[in-house]
Structure formats: C-alpha cells, structure tokens
mmCIF file of C-alpha atoms and ligand atoms in Angstrom:
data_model
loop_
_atom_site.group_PDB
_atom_site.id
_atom_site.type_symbol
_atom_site.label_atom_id
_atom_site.label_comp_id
_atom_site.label_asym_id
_atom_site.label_seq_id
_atom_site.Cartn_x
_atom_site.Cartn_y
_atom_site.Cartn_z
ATOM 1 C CA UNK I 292 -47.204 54.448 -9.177
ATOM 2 C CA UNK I 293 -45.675 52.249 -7.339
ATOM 3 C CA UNK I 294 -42.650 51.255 -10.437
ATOM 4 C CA UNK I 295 -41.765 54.864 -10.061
ATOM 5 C CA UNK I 296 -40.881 55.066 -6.442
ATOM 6 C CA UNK I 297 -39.269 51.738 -6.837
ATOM 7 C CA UNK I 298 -36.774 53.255 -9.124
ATOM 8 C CA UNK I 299 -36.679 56.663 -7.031
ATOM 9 C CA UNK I 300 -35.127 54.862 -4.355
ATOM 10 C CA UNK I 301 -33.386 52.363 -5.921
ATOM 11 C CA UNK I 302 -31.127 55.142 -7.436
ATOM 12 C CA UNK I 303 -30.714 57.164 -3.765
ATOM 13 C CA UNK I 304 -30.576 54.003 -1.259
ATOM 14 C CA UNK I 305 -28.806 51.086 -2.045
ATOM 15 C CA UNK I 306 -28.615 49.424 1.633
ATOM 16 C CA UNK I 307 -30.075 45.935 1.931
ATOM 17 C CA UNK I 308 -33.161 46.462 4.311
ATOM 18 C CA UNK I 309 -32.065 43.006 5.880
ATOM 19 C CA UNK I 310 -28.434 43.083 6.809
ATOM 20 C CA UNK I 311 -27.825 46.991 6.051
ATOM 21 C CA UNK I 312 -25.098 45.925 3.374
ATOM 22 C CA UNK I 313 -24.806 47.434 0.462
ATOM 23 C CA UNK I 314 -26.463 46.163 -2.494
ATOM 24 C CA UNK I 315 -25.122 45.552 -5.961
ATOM 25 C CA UNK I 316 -28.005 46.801 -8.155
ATOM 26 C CA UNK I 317 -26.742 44.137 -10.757
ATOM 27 C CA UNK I 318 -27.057 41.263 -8.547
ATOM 28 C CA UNK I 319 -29.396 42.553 -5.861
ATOM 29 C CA UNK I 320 -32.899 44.640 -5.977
ATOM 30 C CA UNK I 321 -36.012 45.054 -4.878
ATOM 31 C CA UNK I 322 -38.448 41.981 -3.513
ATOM 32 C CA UNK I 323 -41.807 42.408 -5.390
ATOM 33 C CA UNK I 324 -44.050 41.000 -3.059
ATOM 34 C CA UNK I 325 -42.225 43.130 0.261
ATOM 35 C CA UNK I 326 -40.867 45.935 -1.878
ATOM 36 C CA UNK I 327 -37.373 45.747 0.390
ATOM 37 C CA UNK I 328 -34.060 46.343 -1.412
ATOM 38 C CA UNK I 329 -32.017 43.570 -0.674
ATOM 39 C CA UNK I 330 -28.949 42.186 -1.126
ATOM 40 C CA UNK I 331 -28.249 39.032 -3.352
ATOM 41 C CA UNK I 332 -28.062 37.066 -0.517
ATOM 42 C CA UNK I 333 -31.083 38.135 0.902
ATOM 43 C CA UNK I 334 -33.605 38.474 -1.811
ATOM 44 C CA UNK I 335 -32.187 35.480 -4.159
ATOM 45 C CA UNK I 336 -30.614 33.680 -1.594
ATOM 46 C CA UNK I 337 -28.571 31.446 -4.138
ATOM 47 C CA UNK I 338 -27.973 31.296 -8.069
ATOM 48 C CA UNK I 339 -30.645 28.917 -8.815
ATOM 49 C CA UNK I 340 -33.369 31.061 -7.552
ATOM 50 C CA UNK I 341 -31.723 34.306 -9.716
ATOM 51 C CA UNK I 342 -31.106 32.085 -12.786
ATOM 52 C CA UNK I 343 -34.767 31.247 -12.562
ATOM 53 C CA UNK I 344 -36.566 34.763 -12.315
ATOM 54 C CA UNK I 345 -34.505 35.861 -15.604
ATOM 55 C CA UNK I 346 -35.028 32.853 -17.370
ATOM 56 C CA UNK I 347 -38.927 32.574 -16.826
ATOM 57 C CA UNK I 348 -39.221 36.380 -15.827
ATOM 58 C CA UNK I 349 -40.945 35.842 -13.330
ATOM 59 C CA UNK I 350 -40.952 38.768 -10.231
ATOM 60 C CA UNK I 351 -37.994 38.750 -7.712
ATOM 61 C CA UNK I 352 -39.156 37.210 -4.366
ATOM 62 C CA UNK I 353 -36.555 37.648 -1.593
ATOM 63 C CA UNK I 354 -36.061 34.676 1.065
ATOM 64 C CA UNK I 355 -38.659 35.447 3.213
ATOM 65 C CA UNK I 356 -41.501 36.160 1.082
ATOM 66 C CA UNK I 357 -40.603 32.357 -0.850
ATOM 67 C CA UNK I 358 -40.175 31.051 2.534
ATOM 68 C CA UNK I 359 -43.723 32.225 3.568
ATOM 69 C CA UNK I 360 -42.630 34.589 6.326
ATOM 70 C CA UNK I 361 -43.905 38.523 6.499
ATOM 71 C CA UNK I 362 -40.512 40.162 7.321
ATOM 72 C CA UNK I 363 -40.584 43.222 9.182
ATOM 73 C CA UNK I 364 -40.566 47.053 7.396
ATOM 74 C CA UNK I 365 -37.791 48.680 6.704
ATOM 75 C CA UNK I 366 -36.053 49.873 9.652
ATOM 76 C CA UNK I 367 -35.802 53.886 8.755
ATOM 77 C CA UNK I 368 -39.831 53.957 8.741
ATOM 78 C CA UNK I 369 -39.965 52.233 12.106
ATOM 79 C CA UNK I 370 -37.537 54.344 13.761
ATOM 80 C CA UNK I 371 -40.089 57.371 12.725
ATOM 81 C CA UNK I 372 -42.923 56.886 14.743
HETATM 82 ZN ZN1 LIG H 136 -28.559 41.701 2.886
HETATM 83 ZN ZN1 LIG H 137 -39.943 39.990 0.177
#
C-alpha cells in the first residue's frame, strides 16, 4: 500500500525532504529505496542518472541511497516526537 501513499503525498507536499525546495514533479519525485521527495538535484543528481532510470526503467534512487549513505527521515516526522 505503499504506491498509494506515495501518490497521496506526492499530490499535497511537493518540498524536497533534502533542501526544502520545491520540487518539479516532472523532473523531481520520490527516491524508491528512502521514499523522500526530492528535488532533481537531489534524487537524480545530474541528467545521466535521469536519462538512465527512463531508458532502462529502472526505480529512481536519489544521491544518497546510490552513494551508499542512509540519509536521515524527513524532517516533519522528527520534529514530532
Ligand atoms: Zn532538494
Ligand atoms: Zn533515497
């Protein structure tokens, strides 16, 4: 159920989770390995890396999931504890 609140919140919150920029759904989205909406910078991180998930399909991976790093969650469920 996860693809549904995906979309939920990709329609309400479009603020990268990184930088707190807002994020062009066309060239931005959601990392599928840290589920963070980013920005393009921050989940492609250059052209090459978007060119290649649409060409082979294959899952959007933001910077620091390719780079091997666990990033932090999302700052609003932080602040709530
Ligand atoms: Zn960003
Ligand atoms: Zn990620």
């Amino acid at each position: 159920m996860d693809k549904i609140r995906f979309f939920q919140r990709s329609l309400l919150g479009t603020e990268c989770d990184a930088c707190g920029g807002r994020v062009d759904l066309m060239q931005g989205g959601a990392c599928d390995s840290c589920r963070r909406i980013l920005c393009f910078r921050h989940l492609y991180g250059s052209w090459l890396a978007r060119l290649r998930s649409e060409v082979l399909g294959a899952p959007p991976r933001c910077v620091e999931c390719r780079a091997g790093r666990t990033p932090p969650p999302p700052p609003q469920t932080a602040a709530k504890v």
